[in-house]
CSV table of C-alpha atoms in Angstrom, one decimal:
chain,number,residue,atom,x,y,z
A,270,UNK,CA,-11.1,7.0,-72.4
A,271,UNK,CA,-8.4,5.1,-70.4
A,272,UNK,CA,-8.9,1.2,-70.4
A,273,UNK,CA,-8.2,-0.2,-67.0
A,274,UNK,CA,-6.0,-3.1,-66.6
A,275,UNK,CA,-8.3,-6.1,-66.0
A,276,UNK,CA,-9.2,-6.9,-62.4
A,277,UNK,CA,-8.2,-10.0,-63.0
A,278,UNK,CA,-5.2,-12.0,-64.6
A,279,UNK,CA,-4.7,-15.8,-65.4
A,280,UNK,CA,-2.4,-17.4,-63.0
A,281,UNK,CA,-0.4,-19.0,-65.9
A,282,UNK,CA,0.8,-15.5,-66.6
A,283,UNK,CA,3.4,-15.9,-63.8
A,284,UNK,CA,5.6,-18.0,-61.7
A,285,UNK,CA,3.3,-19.0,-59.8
A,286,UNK,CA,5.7,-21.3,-57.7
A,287,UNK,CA,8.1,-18.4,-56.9
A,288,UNK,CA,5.3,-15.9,-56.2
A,289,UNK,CA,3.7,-18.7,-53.7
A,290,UNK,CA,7.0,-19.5,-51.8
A,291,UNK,CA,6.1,-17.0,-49.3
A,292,UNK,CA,2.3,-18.2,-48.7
A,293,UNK,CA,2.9,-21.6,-48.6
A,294,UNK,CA,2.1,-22.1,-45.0
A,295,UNK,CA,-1.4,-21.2,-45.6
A,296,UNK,CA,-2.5,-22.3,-49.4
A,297,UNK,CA,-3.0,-26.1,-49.4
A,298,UNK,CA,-0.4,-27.4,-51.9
A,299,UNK,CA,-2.6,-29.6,-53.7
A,300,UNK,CA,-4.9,-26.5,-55.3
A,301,UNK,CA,-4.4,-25.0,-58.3
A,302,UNK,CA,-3.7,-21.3,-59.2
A,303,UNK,CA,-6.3,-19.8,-61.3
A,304,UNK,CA,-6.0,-16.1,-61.5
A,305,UNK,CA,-4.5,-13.1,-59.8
A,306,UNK,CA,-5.8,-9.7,-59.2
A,307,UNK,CA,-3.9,-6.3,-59.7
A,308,UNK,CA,-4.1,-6.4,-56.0
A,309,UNK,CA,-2.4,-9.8,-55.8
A,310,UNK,CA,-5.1,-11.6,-54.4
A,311,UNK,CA,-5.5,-15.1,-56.4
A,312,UNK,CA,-8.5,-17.6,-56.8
A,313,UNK,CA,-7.5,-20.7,-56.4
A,314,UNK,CA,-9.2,-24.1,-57.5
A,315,UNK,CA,-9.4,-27.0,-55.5
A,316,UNK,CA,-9.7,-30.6,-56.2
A,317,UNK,CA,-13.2,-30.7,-54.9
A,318,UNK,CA,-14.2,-28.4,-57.8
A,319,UNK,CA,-14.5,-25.3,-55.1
A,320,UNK,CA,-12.8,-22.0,-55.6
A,321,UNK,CA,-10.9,-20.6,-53.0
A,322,UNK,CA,-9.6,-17.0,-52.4
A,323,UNK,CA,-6.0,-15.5,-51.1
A,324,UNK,CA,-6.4,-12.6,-49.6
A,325,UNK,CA,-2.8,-10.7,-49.8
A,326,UNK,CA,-5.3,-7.4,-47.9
A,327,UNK,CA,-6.6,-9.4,-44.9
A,328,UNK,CA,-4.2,-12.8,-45.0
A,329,UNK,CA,-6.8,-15.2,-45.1
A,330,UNK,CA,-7.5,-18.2,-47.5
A,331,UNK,CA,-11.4,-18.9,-48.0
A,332,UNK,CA,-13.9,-20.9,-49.8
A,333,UNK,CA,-15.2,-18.6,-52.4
A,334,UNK,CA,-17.7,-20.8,-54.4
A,335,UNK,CA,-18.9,-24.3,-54.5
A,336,UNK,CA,-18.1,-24.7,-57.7
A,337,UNK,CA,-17.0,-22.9,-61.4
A,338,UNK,CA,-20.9,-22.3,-61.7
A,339,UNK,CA,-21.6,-20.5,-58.8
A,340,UNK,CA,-17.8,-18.4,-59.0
A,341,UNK,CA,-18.9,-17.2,-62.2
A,342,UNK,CA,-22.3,-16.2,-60.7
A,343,UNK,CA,-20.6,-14.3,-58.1
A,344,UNK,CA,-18.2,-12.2,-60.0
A,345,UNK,CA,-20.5,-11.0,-61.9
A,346,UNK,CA,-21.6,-8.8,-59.3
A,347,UNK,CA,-19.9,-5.2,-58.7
A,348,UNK,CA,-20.5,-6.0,-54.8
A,349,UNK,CA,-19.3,-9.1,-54.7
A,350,UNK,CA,-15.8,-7.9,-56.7
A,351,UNK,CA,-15.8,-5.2,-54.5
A,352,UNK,CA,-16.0,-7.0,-50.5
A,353,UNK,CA,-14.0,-10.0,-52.1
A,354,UNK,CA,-11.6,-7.9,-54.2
A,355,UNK,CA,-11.6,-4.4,-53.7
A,356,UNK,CA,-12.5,-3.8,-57.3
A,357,UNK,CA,-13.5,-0.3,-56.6
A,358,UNK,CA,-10.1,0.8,-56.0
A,359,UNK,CA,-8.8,0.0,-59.6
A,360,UNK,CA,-10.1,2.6,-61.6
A,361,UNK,CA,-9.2,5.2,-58.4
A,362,UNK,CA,-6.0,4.2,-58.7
A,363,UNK,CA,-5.6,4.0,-62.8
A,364,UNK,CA,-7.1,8.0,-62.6
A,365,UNK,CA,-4.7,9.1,-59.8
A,366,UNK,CA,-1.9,7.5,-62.1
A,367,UNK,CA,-1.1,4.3,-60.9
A,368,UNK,CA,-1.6,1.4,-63.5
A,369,UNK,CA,0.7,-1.7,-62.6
A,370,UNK,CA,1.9,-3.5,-65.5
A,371,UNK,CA,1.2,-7.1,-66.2
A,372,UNK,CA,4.3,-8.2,-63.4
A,373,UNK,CA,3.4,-5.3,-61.0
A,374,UNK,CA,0.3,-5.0,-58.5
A,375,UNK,CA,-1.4,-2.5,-56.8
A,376,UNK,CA,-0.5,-2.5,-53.1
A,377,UNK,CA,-0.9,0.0,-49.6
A,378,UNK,CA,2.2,1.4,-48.6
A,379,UNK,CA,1.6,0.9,-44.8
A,380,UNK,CA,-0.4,-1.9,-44.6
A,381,UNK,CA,-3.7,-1.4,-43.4
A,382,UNK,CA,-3.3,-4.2,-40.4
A,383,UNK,CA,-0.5,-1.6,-39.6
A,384,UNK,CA,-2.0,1.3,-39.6
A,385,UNK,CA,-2.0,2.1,-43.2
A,386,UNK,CA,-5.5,4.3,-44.3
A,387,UNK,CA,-8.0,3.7,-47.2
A,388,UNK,CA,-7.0,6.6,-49.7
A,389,UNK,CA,-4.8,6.9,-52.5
A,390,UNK,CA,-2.1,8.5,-50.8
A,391,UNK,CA,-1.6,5.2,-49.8
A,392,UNK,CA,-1.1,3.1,-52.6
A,393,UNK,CA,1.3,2.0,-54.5
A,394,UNK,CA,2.6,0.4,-57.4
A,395,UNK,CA,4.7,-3.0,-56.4
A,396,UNK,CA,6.4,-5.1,-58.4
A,397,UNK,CA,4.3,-8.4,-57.6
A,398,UNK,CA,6.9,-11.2,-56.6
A,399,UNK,CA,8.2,-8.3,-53.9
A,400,UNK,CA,4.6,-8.1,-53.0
A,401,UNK,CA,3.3,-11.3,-52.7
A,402,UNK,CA,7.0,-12.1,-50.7
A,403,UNK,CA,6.5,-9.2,-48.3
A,404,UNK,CA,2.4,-10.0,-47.6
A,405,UNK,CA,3.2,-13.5,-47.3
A,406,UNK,CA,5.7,-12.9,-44.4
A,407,UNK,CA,3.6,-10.2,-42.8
A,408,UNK,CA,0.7,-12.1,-42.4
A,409,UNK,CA,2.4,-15.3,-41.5
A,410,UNK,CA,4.2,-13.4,-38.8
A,411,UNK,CA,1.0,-11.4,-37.4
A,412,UNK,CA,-1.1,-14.7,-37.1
A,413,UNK,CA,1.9,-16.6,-35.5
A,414,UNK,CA,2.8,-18.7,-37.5
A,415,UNK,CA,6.4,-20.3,-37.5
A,416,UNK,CA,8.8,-20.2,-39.9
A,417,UNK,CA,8.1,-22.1,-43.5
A,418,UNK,CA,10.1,-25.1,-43.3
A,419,UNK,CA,12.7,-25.3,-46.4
A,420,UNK,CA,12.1,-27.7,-48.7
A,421,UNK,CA,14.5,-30.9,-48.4
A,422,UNK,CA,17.5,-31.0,-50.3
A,423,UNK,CA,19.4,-33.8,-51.0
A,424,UNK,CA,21.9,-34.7,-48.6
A,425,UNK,CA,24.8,-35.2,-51.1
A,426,UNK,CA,26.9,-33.0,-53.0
A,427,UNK,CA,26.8,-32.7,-56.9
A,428,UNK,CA,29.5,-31.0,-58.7
């Protein structure tokens, strides 16, 4: 029997300040990274004690659960991984070969937004910093949103 990759990964496994660069314009900078799917989706805690969901699939940021209590209710529950994270689609695409290693996510191809269908011909193994870079700017850019600002650098020059 094949053991799956785990749904989910603690966001201390990665960079988690170079995978975010390209999502800043929608994650609040003040919450904290908690884990990340093999999708690339990420739960998020906020300083309210609330945990909040990235959605790399539909490019949203959400309120998950009010609290560490009730988030640990919730993913307990096949349905809930499975609207909130596509779960379902893990061990589909571990059996049809595709098992992303601990930097790599699972991903679609053609976006669905874009036309991209449901189905396994579709998916695809990405390494995640690409991913996260190339969903960031692709939702950012379908919902309108103008360029992320640089961060300020100093004015003078240091040899």
């Amino acid at each position: 029997m094949t053991v799956l990759r785990p749904l989910m990964v603690e966001a201390k496994e990665f960079d988690v300040r170079d995978l975010l660069t390209e999502w800043r314009w929608l994650v609040p900078s003040d919450d904290t990274p908690l884990f990340v799917s093999a999708f690339g989706d990420w739960v998020f805690g906020n300083p309210d004690g609330s945990l909040w969901v990235l959605s790399v699939l539909e490019g949203t940021y959400l309120r998950a659960a009010r609290n560490s209590r009730e988030y640990n209710t919730l993913n307990k529950s096949t349905e809930w991984l499975e609207e909130v994270f596509i779960a379902g689609w893990l061990p589909i695409a571990a059996g049809n070969g595709l098992e992303p290693k601990p930097n790599e996510c699972l991903g679609w191809r053609l976006h669905p937004l874009l036309g991209g269908k449901f189905e396994v011909a579709n998916l695809q193994v990405f390494d995640m910093r690409v991913y996260q870079s190339l969903m960031g700017q692709l939702h950012r850019q379908l919902q309108g949103v103008s360029e992320v600002p640089n961060p300020k650098r100093p004015w003078y020059k240091v040899w």
